[in-house]
């Protein structure tokens, strides 16, 4: 995994060096393009930024030398936009200001606000903020039951990008997912900030699917759903130095709900902190649905503070009672480790590993677990079903020492 990460990082450094060389370039294509100075964008919170940004993108994308588009400091309104590739040379979009979405969910015809599509050698940077103004959507009737949330716009979509860096950017109050990564190869989020209230439904911080070589590094995520959610087809992922909370923790899945899901393979979550979250590190699959595989998953050096379910494999994941709860999951889990996970659990069930009876979990490891119950009564317990984990180091609570209740506590 380290070899993969170092290679990807080296490639990204070369890309970023080529992008940074645009400073000082003049005519003949490339150089710095200021959307205010050149295309008349206005930081007045009402004039749509869409056309100036698209005009700047068109010029940069056609350039045969690296370009940088700058959105200067100020507060801008942006209805919606999609920035399409392929482009002829590397591009950096440097957002220094705050860009605001329409507050009304009805203003969107598609479930996206800003999309970056089929671009190679791309950087998004600048310390700016993308404000989805999602407060109205959080209160919308039906959204909490997930009947409406799926049609709401995602703040930032990254679709089919190759060699990309998202650095020093904030996304806040998205009406749905804060950032969605689909079909990407070698994309890194660094010093990426997500900010949304804990009551915001379906606002995953970063959702990753069908992508290879995604790194989430040294980032802070506060939201109302999973801080990072990992869907099918994800492989060679590194999540390191992430602080999460409020939120639902770092989750793989849910898996096994849809036909033809692709394997999840090679995920390392390390040196992360969860505070006041409903889950810590988790794998969740649906019972009685579709087949799949999830393998080579490693959680290490995780601090969980007042987390409801710090360590969890849930192959009976059944939100809203919309599943075949009496059937077994058809997703095979293998080569999974939980190492050096410590601090406090808000519920007694500090460790809960519920595997499929027909496809038991294979090669699960618990090493150096030290979690105490922070509640007023009882002590932390460890529950296991259809799994025989390899155990090493300190185990508090004692591994697999407590029975599984007839009706396990559902997880969010």
Coordinates of C-alpha atoms in Angstrom, one line a residue:
X1 CA 0.0 0.0 0.0
X2 CA 2.9 2.4 0.8
X3 CA 4.4 1.8 -2.6
X4 CA 1.1 2.7 -4.2
X5 CA 0.8 5.8 -2.1
X6 CA 4.3 7.0 -2.8
X7 CA 4.0 6.5 -6.5
X8 CA 0.7 8.4 -6.7
X9 CA 2.2 11.2 -4.6
X10 CA 5.2 11.5 -6.8
X11 CA 3.0 11.7 -9.9
X12 CA 0.9 14.4 -8.3
X13 CA 3.9 16.4 -7.3
X14 CA 5.1 16.4 -11.0
X15 CA 1.6 17.5 -12.1
X16 CA 1.5 20.3 -9.5
X17 CA 5.0 21.5 -10.5
X18 CA 3.8 21.8 -14.1
X19 CA 0.7 23.6 -13.0
X20 CA 2.6 26.0 -10.8
X21 CA 4.8 27.0 -13.6
X22 CA 2.0 29.0 -15.1
X23 CA 2.9 32.0 -12.9
X24 CA 4.4 34.7 -15.1
X25 CA 3.4 33.2 -18.4
X26 CA 1.8 35.5 -20.9
X27 CA 0.0 35.2 -24.2
X28 CA 0.1 32.3 -26.5
X29 CA -2.2 30.3 -24.3
X30 CA -1.8 29.4 -20.6
X31 CA -1.0 31.8 -17.8
X32 CA -3.3 33.2 -15.2
X33 CA -6.9 33.9 -16.0
X34 CA -8.8 36.1 -13.5
X35 CA -12.5 35.7 -13.9
X36 CA -13.2 39.2 -12.5
X37 CA -10.5 41.1 -14.5
X38 CA -10.9 39.2 -17.8
X39 CA -14.5 38.0 -17.8
X40 CA -16.4 40.5 -15.7
X41 CA -17.4 38.2 -12.8
X42 CA -18.9 40.2 -9.9
X43 CA -18.6 39.4 -6.2
X44 CA -22.0 40.8 -5.3
X45 CA -23.8 37.6 -4.2
X46 CA -26.4 37.9 -7.0
X47 CA -24.7 38.0 -10.4
X48 CA -24.3 34.5 -11.7
X49 CA -20.7 33.4 -11.9
X50 CA -21.5 30.6 -14.3
X51 CA -20.8 32.3 -17.7
X52 CA -17.5 34.0 -16.6
X53 CA -16.3 30.7 -15.1
X54 CA -17.2 28.7 -18.2
X55 CA -15.6 31.3 -20.5
X56 CA -12.4 31.1 -18.4
X57 CA -12.5 27.3 -18.4
X58 CA -13.0 27.2 -22.2
X59 CA -9.9 29.3 -22.7
X60 CA -7.8 27.4 -20.2
X61 CA -8.9 24.0 -21.5
X62 CA -8.0 24.9 -25.1
X63 CA -4.5 26.1 -24.1
X64 CA -1.5 23.9 -24.9
X65 CA 0.4 25.2 -21.9
X66 CA -0.6 25.0 -18.2
X67 CA -3.2 27.5 -17.0
X68 CA -4.5 28.8 -13.7
X69 CA -8.0 30.2 -13.3
X70 CA -8.4 32.5 -10.3
X71 CA -11.7 33.4 -8.5
X72 CA -10.5 36.3 -6.3
X73 CA -11.6 37.0 -2.7
X74 CA -15.2 38.0 -2.4
X75 CA -18.6 36.3 -2.2
X76 CA -20.0 35.1 -5.5
X77 CA -23.3 33.5 -6.6
X78 CA -23.2 30.4 -8.8
X79 CA -26.3 28.8 -10.1
X80 CA -24.7 25.6 -11.4
X81 CA -21.8 24.5 -13.6
X82 CA -20.1 21.6 -15.2
X83 CA -16.4 22.0 -16.2
X84 CA -15.7 19.4 -18.8
X85 CA -12.5 17.9 -20.2
X86 CA -10.5 16.6 -21.8
X87 CA -8.2 19.6 -21.8
X88 CA -4.9 20.1 -23.7
X89 CA -2.7 20.9 -20.6
X90 CA -2.8 20.9 -16.8
X91 CA -5.3 23.3 -15.2
X92 CA -5.5 24.8 -11.7
X93 CA -8.7 26.4 -10.4
X94 CA -7.7 28.6 -7.5
X95 CA -10.7 29.7 -5.5
X96 CA -9.8 32.4 -3.1
X97 CA -13.4 33.6 -2.3
X98 CA -16.7 32.1 -1.2
X99 CA -19.0 30.7 -3.9
X100 CA -22.6 30.3 -2.9
X101 CA -25.3 28.0 -4.3
X102 CA -29.0 28.8 -4.7
X103 CA -30.7 28.2 -1.4
X104 CA -33.8 26.8 -3.0
X105 CA -33.6 23.1 -3.7
X106 CA -36.1 23.6 -6.5
X107 CA -33.6 25.6 -8.5
X108 CA -31.7 22.4 -9.5
X109 CA -32.8 20.2 -12.4
X110 CA -30.0 17.6 -11.7
X111 CA -28.5 16.3 -8.4
X112 CA -25.3 18.3 -8.7
X113 CA -24.2 21.9 -8.1
X114 CA -20.6 22.0 -9.4
X115 CA -19.1 19.1 -11.4
X116 CA -15.6 18.5 -12.8
X117 CA -15.8 15.9 -15.5
X118 CA -13.2 13.9 -17.5
X119 CA -10.1 16.1 -16.7
X120 CA -6.5 15.0 -16.5
X121 CA -3.9 16.8 -14.4
X122 CA -6.2 19.1 -12.4
X123 CA -5.8 21.0 -9.2
X124 CA -8.5 22.7 -7.1
X125 CA -6.9 25.0 -4.5
X126 CA -6.9 28.5 -3.0
X127 CA -8.4 28.3 0.5
X128 CA -11.9 29.1 -0.8
X129 CA -15.3 28.0 0.3
X130 CA -18.1 26.3 -1.6
X131 CA -21.3 27.0 0.3
X132 CA -24.3 24.8 -0.7
X133 CA -26.7 26.8 1.5
X134 CA -28.5 23.5 2.4
X135 CA -30.3 24.5 5.6
X136 CA -33.7 24.6 3.8
X137 CA -33.1 21.2 2.3
X138 CA -32.4 19.7 5.7
X139 CA -35.8 20.6 6.9
X140 CA -37.7 19.6 3.8
X141 CA -40.5 17.1 4.5
X142 CA -39.6 13.5 3.5
X143 CA -35.8 14.1 3.3
X144 CA -35.1 12.5 6.6
X145 CA -36.7 9.3 5.4
X146 CA -34.4 9.4 2.3
X147 CA -37.4 9.6 -0.1
X148 CA -36.3 13.0 -1.3
X149 CA -32.7 13.4 -0.5
X150 CA -31.4 11.5 -3.5
X151 CA -32.5 14.2 -5.9
X152 CA -30.9 17.0 -4.1
X153 CA -27.7 18.5 -5.5
X154 CA -24.2 17.4 -4.4
X155 CA -21.9 20.3 -3.8
X156 CA -18.8 19.0 -5.6
X157 CA -18.7 16.2 -8.1
X158 CA -15.4 14.7 -9.4
X159 CA -16.2 12.4 -12.2
X160 CA -13.6 10.4 -14.2
X161 CA -10.6 12.6 -13.2
X162 CA -7.0 11.4 -13.6
X163 CA -4.1 12.8 -11.5
X164 CA -6.0 15.4 -9.5
X165 CA -5.3 17.3 -6.3
X166 CA -8.0 19.0 -4.1
X167 CA -6.1 21.1 -1.6
X168 CA -7.1 23.8 1.0
X169 CA -10.7 23.8 0.0
X170 CA -13.8 23.9 2.2
X171 CA -17.3 22.6 1.3
X172 CA -20.1 23.4 3.6
X173 CA -23.8 22.9 4.0
X174 CA -24.3 20.8 0.9
X175 CA -27.9 19.7 0.3
X176 CA -26.7 16.2 -0.3
X177 CA -23.2 14.7 -0.4
X178 CA -20.5 17.3 0.2
X179 CA -18.1 15.7 -2.4
X180 CA -18.6 12.7 -4.7
X181 CA -15.8 10.9 -6.4
X182 CA -16.7 8.5 -9.2
X183 CA -14.5 6.8 -11.8
X184 CA -11.3 8.6 -10.7
X185 CA -7.7 7.5 -10.8
X186 CA -5.0 9.0 -8.6
X187 CA -6.9 11.8 -6.8
X188 CA -5.8 13.3 -3.5
X189 CA -7.8 15.4 -1.0
X190 CA -5.4 17.3 1.4
X191 CA -6.4 19.9 4.0
X192 CA -9.9 19.4 2.8
X193 CA -12.6 20.8 5.2
X194 CA -16.2 19.7 5.4
X195 CA -18.7 21.6 7.5
X196 CA -22.3 20.7 8.0
X197 CA -24.5 20.3 11.1
X198 CA -25.1 16.9 12.6
X199 CA -28.8 17.0 11.8
X200 CA -28.1 17.3 8.0
X201 CA -29.3 14.1 6.4
X202 CA -27.4 12.2 3.7
X203 CA -24.6 14.7 3.6
X204 CA -21.6 12.3 3.4
X205 CA -18.4 14.2 3.6
X206 CA -16.6 12.4 0.7
X207 CA -18.3 9.5 -1.1
X208 CA -16.0 7.4 -3.2
X209 CA -17.0 4.9 -5.8
X210 CA -15.4 2.9 -8.6
X211 CA -12.1 4.8 -8.2
X212 CA -8.5 3.7 -7.9
X213 CA -5.8 5.5 -5.9
X214 CA -7.8 8.0 -3.8
X215 CA -6.0 9.6 -0.9
X216 CA -7.7 11.6 1.9
X217 CA -5.1 13.3 4.0
X218 CA -5.0 15.6 7.0
X219 CA -8.5 16.7 6.6
X220 CA -11.4 17.8 8.9
X221 CA -14.9 16.5 8.4
X222 CA -18.0 17.5 10.3
X223 CA -21.3 16.4 8.9
X224 CA -24.6 14.6 9.4
X225 CA -23.7 11.3 7.8
X226 CA -20.5 9.3 7.0
X227 CA -17.4 11.4 7.1
X228 CA -16.0 9.2 4.4
X229 CA -18.1 6.6 2.7
X230 CA -16.6 4.0 0.3
X231 CA -18.8 2.4 -2.3
X232 CA -18.3 -0.5 -4.6
X233 CA -15.4 -0.6 -7.1
X234 CA -13.1 1.3 -4.8
X235 CA -9.5 0.1 -4.6
X236 CA -6.1 1.3 -3.3
X237 CA -7.5 4.0 -0.9
X238 CA -5.5 5.7 1.8
X239 CA -7.3 7.8 4.5
X240 CA -4.8 9.3 6.9
X241 CA -4.9 12.0 9.4
X242 CA -8.6 12.7 9.2
X243 CA -10.6 14.1 12.1
X244 CA -14.3 13.2 12.0
X245 CA -17.2 14.4 14.1
X246 CA -20.0 15.0 14.2
X247 CA -20.9 12.3 11.7
X248 CA -21.3 8.6 11.2
X249 CA -17.6 7.7 11.1
X250 CA -15.6 6.2 8.2
X251 CA -17.6 3.5 6.5
X252 CA -17.1 1.0 3.7
X253 CA -20.5 0.4 2.2
X254 CA -23.2 -0.1 2.3
X255 CA -22.5 -3.0 -0.1
X256 CA -24.6 -5.7 -1.7
X257 CA -27.7 -3.7 -2.4
X258 CA -27.4 -3.4 -6.2
X259 CA -26.7 -5.9 -9.0
X260 CA -23.2 -6.0 -10.6
X261 CA -21.4 -4.2 -7.8
X262 CA -17.6 -4.3 -8.2
X263 CA -15.2 -5.5 -5.5
X264 CA -13.8 -3.2 -2.9
X265 CA -10.1 -4.0 -2.5
X266 CA -7.2 -2.3 -0.6
X267 CA -8.4 0.3 1.9
X268 CA -6.1 1.7 4.6
X269 CA -7.5 4.0 7.3
X270 CA -4.8 5.2 9.7
X271 CA -4.1 7.9 12.3
X272 CA -7.7 9.2 12.4
X273 CA -9.8 10.6 15.2
X274 CA -13.5 10.2 15.7
X275 CA -15.3 12.3 18.3
X276 CA -19.0 12.1 19.2
X277 CA -19.8 10.1 16.1
X278 CA -22.4 7.4 15.8
X279 CA -19.8 4.9 14.4
X280 CA -16.0 4.7 14.3
X281 CA -14.7 2.5 11.6
X282 CA -17.3 0.3 9.9
X283 CA -18.1 -2.1 7.1
X284 CA -21.8 -2.5 6.3
X285 CA -23.5 -4.9 3.9
X286 CA -27.1 -5.6 3.2
X287 CA -28.7 -8.9 4.0
X288 CA -30.4 -11.0 1.4
X289 CA -29.6 -8.8 -1.5
X290 CA -26.7 -9.0 -4.1
X291 CA -23.3 -10.8 -4.1
X292 CA -20.0 -9.0 -3.8
X293 CA -16.5 -9.0 -2.2
X294 CA -14.6 -6.7 0.2
X295 CA -11.0 -7.5 1.0
X296 CA -7.7 -6.2 2.3
X297 CA -9.2 -3.6 4.6
X298 CA -7.0 -2.2 7.4
X299 CA -7.9 0.2 10.2
X300 CA -5.0 1.3 12.4
X301 CA -4.1 3.9 15.0
X302 CA -7.7 5.2 15.5
X303 CA -8.8 7.3 18.4
X304 CA -12.5 7.0 19.2
X305 CA -13.9 9.5 21.8
X306 CA -17.5 9.0 23.0
X307 CA -18.3 7.0 19.8
X308 CA -21.5 5.0 19.9
X309 CA -20.1 2.0 17.9
X310 CA -16.3 2.3 17.6
X311 CA -15.6 -1.0 15.7
X312 CA -18.3 -2.5 13.6
X313 CA -18.8 -5.0 10.9
X314 CA -22.5 -5.1 10.2
X315 CA -23.7 -7.7 7.6
X316 CA -27.3 -7.2 8.8
X317 CA -27.3 -3.5 7.8
X318 CA -31.0 -2.6 7.4
X319 CA -31.9 1.1 7.7
X320 CA -35.5 2.0 7.6
X321 CA -36.4 -1.7 7.8
X322 CA -36.1 -1.9 4.0
X323 CA -34.3 -5.3 3.7
X324 CA -34.7 -9.1 4.0
X325 CA -33.5 -9.1 7.6
X326 CA -34.0 -12.9 8.0
X327 CA -31.7 -13.7 5.1
X328 CA -27.9 -13.6 5.1
X329 CA -25.6 -11.1 3.3
X330 CA -24.0 -12.4 0.0
X331 CA -21.0 -10.1 0.3
X332 CA -17.8 -12.0 1.2
X333 CA -15.5 -10.1 3.6
X334 CA -11.8 -11.2 4.0
X335 CA -8.4 -9.9 5.2
X336 CA -9.7 -7.2 7.6
X337 CA -7.7 -5.8 10.5
X338 CA -8.5 -3.5 13.4
X339 CA -5.2 -2.5 15.1
X340 CA -4.5 0.0 17.9
X341 CA -8.0 1.5 18.4
X342 CA -8.5 3.2 21.7
X343 CA -10.4 5.6 24.0
X344 CA -14.2 5.6 24.8
X345 CA -17.5 4.1 23.6
X346 CA -20.8 5.9 24.2
X347 CA -22.6 2.5 24.2
X348 CA -21.5 -0.7 25.9
X349 CA -21.1 -2.4 22.5
X350 CA -17.5 -1.2 21.7
X351 CA -16.8 -4.0 19.3
X352 CA -19.5 -5.6 17.2
X353 CA -18.6 -8.0 14.3
X354 CA -21.7 -9.5 12.8
X355 CA -20.8 -11.6 9.7
X356 CA -22.8 -13.6 7.3
X357 CA -23.8 -17.1 8.3
X358 CA -23.5 -18.4 4.8
X359 CA -20.3 -16.5 3.9
X360 CA -18.5 -16.1 7.3
X361 CA -15.8 -13.3 7.5
X362 CA -12.3 -14.7 6.8
X363 CA -9.0 -13.6 8.3
X364 CA -10.2 -10.9 10.6
X365 CA -7.6 -9.5 13.1
X366 CA -8.1 -7.6 16.3
X367 CA -4.9 -6.2 17.8
X368 CA -4.3 -3.8 20.7
X369 CA -7.9 -2.7 21.3
X370 CA -8.4 -0.5 24.4
X371 CA -11.9 1.0 24.6
X372 CA -13.8 1.8 27.8
X373 CA -17.5 2.6 28.1
X374 CA -18.0 6.3 28.8
X375 CA -21.7 5.8 29.9
X376 CA -23.0 5.8 33.4
X377 CA -23.8 2.0 33.6
X378 CA -22.1 -1.2 32.5
X379 CA -18.7 -1.8 30.9
X380 CA -17.6 -2.2 27.3
X381 CA -18.3 -5.5 25.5
X382 CA -17.2 -7.2 22.4
X383 CA -19.7 -9.2 20.3
X384 CA -18.9 -11.5 17.4
X385 CA -21.0 -13.7 15.1
X386 CA -19.9 -16.0 12.3
X387 CA -16.2 -15.0 12.7
X388 CA -13.1 -16.4 14.5
X389 CA -10.8 -13.4 14.6
X390 CA -7.0 -13.6 15.2
X391 CA -6.4 -11.8 18.5
X392 CA -3.2 -10.2 19.7
X393 CA -2.0 -7.5 22.2
X394 CA -4.3 -5.9 24.7
X395 CA -8.0 -6.6 24.4
X396 CA -10.3 -4.4 26.4
X397 CA -13.0 -5.5 26.1
X398 CA -12.1 -9.1 25.8
X399 CA -12.5 -10.2 22.2
X400 CA -15.8 -11.8 21.3
X401 CA -16.7 -12.3 25.0
X402 CA -20.4 -11.1 24.9
X403 CA -23.4 -12.8 23.3
X404 CA -25.2 -11.2 20.3
X405 CA -28.7 -10.1 21.4
X406 CA -31.7 -11.4 19.5
X407 CA -32.3 -7.9 18.1
X408 CA -28.9 -6.1 17.8
X409 CA -28.9 -2.3 18.1
X410 CA -29.3 -0.9 14.6
X411 CA -26.6 1.5 13.3
X412 CA -27.2 4.7 11.4

